[in-house]
Tab-separated table of C-alpha atoms in Angstrom:
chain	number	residue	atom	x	y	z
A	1	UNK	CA	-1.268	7.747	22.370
A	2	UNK	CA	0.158	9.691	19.910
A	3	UNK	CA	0.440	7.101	16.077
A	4	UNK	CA	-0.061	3.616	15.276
A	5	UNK	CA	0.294	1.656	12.167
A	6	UNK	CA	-2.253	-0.900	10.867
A	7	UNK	CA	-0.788	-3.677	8.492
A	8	UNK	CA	-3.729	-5.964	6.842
A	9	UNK	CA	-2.652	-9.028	5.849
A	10	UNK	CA	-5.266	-12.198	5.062
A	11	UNK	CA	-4.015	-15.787	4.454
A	12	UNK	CA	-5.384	-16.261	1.624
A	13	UNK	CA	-4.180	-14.506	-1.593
A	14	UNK	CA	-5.293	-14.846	-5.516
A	15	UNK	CA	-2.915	-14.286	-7.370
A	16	UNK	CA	0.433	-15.492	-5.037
A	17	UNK	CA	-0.755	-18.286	-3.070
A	18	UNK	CA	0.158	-17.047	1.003
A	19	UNK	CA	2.349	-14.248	-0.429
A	20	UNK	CA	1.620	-12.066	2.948
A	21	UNK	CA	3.857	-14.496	4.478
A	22	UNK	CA	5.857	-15.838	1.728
A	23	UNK	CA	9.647	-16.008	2.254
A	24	UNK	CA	11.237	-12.922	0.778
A	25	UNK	CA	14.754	-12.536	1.294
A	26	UNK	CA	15.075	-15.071	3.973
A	27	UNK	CA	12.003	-13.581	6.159
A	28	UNK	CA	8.191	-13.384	5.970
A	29	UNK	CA	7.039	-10.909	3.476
A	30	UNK	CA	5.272	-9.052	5.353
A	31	UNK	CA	8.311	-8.782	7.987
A	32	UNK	CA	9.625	-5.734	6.200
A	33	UNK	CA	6.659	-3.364	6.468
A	34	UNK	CA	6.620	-4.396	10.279
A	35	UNK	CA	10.061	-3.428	9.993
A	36	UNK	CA	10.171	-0.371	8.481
A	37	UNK	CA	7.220	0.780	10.847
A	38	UNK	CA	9.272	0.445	13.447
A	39	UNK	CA	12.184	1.870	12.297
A	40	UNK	CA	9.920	5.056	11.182
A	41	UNK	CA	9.972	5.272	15.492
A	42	UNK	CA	6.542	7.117	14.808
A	43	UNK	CA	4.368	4.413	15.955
A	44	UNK	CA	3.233	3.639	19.865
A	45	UNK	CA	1.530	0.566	18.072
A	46	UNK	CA	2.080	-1.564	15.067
A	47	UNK	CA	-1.184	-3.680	14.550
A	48	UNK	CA	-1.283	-6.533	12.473
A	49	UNK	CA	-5.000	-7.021	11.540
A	50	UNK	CA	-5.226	-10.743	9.990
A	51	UNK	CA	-7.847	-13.816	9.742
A	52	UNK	CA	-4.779	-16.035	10.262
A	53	UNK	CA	-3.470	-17.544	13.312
A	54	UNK	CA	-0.036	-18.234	10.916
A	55	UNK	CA	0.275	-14.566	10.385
A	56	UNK	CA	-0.270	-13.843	14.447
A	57	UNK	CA	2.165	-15.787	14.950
A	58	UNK	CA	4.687	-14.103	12.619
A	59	UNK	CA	3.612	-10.607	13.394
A	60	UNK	CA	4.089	-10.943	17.551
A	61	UNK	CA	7.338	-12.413	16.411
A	62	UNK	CA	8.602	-9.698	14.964
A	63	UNK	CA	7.157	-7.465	17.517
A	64	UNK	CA	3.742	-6.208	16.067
A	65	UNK	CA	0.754	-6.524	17.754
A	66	UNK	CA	-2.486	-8.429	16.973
A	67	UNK	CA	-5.471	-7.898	19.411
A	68	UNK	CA	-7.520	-9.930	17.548
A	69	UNK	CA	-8.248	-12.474	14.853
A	70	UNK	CA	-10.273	-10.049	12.298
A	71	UNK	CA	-13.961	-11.440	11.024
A	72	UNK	CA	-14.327	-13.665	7.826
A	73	UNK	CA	-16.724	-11.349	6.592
A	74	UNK	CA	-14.294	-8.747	7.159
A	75	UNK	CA	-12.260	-10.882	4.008
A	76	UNK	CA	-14.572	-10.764	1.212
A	77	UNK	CA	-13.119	-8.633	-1.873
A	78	UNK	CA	-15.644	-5.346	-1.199
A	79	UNK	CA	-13.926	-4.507	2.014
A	80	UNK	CA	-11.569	-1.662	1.521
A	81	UNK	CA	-9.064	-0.503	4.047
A	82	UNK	CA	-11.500	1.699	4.939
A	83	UNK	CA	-13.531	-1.013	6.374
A	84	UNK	CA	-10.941	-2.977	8.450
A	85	UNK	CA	-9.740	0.280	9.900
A	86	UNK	CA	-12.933	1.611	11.140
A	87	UNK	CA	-13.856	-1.710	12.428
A	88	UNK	CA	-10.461	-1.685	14.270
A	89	UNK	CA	-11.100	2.054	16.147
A	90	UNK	CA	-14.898	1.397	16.952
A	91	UNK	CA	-13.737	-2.360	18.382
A	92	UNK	CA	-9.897	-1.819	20.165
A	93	UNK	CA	-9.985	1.778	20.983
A	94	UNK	CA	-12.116	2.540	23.595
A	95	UNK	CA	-10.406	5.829	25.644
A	96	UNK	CA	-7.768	8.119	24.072
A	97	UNK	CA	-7.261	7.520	20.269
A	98	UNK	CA	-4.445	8.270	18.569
A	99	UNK	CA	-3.357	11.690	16.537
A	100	UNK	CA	-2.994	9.691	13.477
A	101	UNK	CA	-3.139	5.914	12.091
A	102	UNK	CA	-0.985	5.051	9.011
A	103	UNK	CA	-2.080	1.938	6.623
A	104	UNK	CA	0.563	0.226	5.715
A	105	UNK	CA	0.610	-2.832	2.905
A	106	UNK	CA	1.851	-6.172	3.799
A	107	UNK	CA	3.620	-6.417	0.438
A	108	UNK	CA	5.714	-3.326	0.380
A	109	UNK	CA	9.198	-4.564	0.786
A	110	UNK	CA	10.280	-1.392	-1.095
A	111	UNK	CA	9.006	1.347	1.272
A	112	UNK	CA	11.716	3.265	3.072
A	113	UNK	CA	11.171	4.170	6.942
A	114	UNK	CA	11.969	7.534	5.344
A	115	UNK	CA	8.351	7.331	2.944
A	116	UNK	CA	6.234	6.864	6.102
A	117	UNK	CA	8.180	9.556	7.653
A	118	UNK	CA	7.635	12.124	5.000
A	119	UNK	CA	3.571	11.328	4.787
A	120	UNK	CA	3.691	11.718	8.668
A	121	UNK	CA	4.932	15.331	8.605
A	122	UNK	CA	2.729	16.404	6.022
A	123	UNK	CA	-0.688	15.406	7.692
A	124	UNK	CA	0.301	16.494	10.796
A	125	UNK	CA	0.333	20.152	9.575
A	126	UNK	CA	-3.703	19.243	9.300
A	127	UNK	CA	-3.610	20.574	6.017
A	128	UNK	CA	-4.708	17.364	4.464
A	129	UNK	CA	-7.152	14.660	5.286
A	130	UNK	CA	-5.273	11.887	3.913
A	131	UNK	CA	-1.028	11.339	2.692
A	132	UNK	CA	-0.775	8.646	0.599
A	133	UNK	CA	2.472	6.592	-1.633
A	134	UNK	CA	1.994	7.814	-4.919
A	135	UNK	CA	4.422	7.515	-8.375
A	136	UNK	CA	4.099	8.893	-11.782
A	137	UNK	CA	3.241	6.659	-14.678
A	138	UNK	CA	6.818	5.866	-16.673
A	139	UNK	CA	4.425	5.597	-20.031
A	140	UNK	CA	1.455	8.139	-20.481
A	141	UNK	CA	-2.159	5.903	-19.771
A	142	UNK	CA	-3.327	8.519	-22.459
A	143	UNK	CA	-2.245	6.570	-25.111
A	144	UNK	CA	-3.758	2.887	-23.903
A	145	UNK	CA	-5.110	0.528	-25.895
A	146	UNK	CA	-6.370	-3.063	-24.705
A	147	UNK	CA	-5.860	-5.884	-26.828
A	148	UNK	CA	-7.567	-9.101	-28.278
A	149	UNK	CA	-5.441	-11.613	-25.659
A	150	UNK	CA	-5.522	-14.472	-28.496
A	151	UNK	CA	-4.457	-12.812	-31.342
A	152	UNK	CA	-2.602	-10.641	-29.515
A	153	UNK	CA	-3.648	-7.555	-31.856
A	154	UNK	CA	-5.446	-4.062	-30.952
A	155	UNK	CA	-8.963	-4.202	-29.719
A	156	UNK	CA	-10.447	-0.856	-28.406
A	157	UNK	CA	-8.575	2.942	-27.950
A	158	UNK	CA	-8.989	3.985	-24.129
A	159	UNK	CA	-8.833	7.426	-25.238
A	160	UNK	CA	-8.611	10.021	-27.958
A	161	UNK	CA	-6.523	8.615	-31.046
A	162	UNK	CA	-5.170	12.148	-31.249
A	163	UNK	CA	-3.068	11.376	-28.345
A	164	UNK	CA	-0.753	8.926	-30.954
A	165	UNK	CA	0.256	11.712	-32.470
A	166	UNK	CA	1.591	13.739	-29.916
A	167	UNK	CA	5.141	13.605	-28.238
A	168	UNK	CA	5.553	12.032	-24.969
A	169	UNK	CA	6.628	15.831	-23.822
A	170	UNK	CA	3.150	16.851	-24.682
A	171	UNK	CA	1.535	14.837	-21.715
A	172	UNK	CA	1.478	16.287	-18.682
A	173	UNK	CA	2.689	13.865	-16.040
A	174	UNK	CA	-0.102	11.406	-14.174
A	175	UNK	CA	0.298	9.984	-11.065
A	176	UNK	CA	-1.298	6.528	-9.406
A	177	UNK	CA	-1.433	5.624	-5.955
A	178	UNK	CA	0.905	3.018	-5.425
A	179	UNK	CA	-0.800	1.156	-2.785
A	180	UNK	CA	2.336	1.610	-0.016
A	181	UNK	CA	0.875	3.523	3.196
A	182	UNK	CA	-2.465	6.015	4.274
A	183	UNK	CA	-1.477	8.281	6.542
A	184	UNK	CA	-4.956	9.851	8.056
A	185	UNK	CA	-6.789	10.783	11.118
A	186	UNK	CA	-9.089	8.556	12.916
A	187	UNK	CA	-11.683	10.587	12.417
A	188	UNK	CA	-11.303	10.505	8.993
A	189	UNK	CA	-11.004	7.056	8.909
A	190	UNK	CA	-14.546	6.463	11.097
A	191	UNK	CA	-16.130	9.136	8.558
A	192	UNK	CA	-14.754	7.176	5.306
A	193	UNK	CA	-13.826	9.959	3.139
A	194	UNK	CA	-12.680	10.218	-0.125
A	195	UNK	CA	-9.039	9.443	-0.131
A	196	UNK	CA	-8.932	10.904	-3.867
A	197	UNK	CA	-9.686	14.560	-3.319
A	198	UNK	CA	-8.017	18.011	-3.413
A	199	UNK	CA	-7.519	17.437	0.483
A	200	UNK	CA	-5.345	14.924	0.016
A	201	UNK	CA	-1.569	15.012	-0.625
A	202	UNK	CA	1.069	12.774	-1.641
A	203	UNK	CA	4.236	11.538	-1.096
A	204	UNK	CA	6.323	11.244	-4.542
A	205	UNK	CA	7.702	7.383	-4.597
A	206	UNK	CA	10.031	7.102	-7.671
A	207	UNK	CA	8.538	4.980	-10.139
A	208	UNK	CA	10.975	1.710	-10.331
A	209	UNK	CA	10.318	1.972	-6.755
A	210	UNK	CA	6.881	1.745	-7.218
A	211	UNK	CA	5.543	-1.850	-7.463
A	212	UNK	CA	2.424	-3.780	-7.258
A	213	UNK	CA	3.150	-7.588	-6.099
A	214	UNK	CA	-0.040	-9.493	-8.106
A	215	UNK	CA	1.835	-11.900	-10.333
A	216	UNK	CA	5.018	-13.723	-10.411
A	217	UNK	CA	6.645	-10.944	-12.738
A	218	UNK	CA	6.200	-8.636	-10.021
A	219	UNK	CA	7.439	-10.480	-7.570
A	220	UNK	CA	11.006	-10.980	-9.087
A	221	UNK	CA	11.071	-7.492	-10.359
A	222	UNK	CA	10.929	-6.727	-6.877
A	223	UNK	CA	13.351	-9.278	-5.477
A	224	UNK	CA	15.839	-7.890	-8.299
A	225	UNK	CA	15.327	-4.351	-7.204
A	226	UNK	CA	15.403	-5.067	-3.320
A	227	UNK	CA	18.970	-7.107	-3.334
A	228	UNK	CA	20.487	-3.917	-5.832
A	229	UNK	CA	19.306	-1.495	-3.363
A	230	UNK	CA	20.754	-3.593	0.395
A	231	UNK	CA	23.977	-4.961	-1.965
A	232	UNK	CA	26.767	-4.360	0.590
């Protein structure tokens, strides 16, 4: 068995209610990371690890696999990716396991088959423990500030108040995991390494490319940059 790709997607979300399987563009959100898994052609597998039979159903659909219904306890807020994938080797894999499993989100309608692709060739050169989507910040975090919500005024410097006095070209650039795919090994994945460390590489994701889906802003920033980018 040479890769497979692990998609976690619960029923339940916060934020946006059932957005894991929201309609997006006339299909099931999380339809388009299936999608561009397969289109990546890197994967023998693409598992679909979910607590919901509604997601099963859409993820065999679209021709993903789901071996099983994944644990409630598996679904509480503490359990990283980490977790679920672990749980997945030590449960499903039971002979040969694959040279690599890649992580990918359920809500990343904006990954290219191309991304996962680029990750893929960089941690097969065994250089790295984990490839990950990463983007630069468009604003420098050195200058944050958070803010009294009510009055909607200043409340506490994050940082030095030197930093308000610099120019932007000052700042060396920062980057921020973006929350797209985890390319790693399974061994890597059974030890539960660091993902942040000097073994670990990225792959650069432009940053109006790179978006979190957690409120309702997001998610028609997102719609607005998916239709520009398949206009035909």
């Amino acid at each position: 068995m040479k890769n497979i790709a692990i998609i976690p997607a619960k029923e339940h979300s916060s934020r946006i209610p059932k957005k894991n399987f929201k309609n997006f563009f006339g299909k099931p959100m999380i339809y388009w990371s299936i999608n561009n898994a397969i289109k990546s052609k890197l994967f023998d597998k693409v598992i679909v690890l979910t607590d919901s039979k509604r997601i099963e159903k859409i993820a065999k659909k679209y021709n993903a696999e789901v071996p099983f219904l994944r644990p409630k306890r598996l679904n509480r807020e503490s359990v990283g990716i980490q977790d679920l994938i672990r749980f997945y080797i030590k449960n499903s894999i039971q002979k040969k396991k694959p040279n690599y499993i890649c992580c990918i989100f359920p809500t990343a309608p904006l990954i290219f088959p191309s991304d996962i692709i680029k990750g893929y060739k960089k941690i097969k050169n065994k250089k790295y423990q984990f490839v990950f989507s990463a983007s630069n910040f468009s604003h420098t975090p050195l200058r944050s500030f958070t803010i009294n919500e009510k009055k909607e005024k200043i409340d506490k410097m994050l940082f030095s108040k030197k930093n308000f006095f610099k120019g932007s070209k000052m700042f060396k650039k920062i980057y921020h995991d973006i929350g797209q795919f985890y390319w790693a090994s399974p061994s890597a994945w059974i030890k539960k390494q660091e993902i942040y460390n000097n073994n670990s590489a990225i792959v650069k994701i432009p940053h109006w490319r790179a978006q979190d889906i957690d409120y309702k802003d997001d998610w028609i920033k997102v719609e607005k940059i998916f239709k520009t980018l398949n206009k035909k």
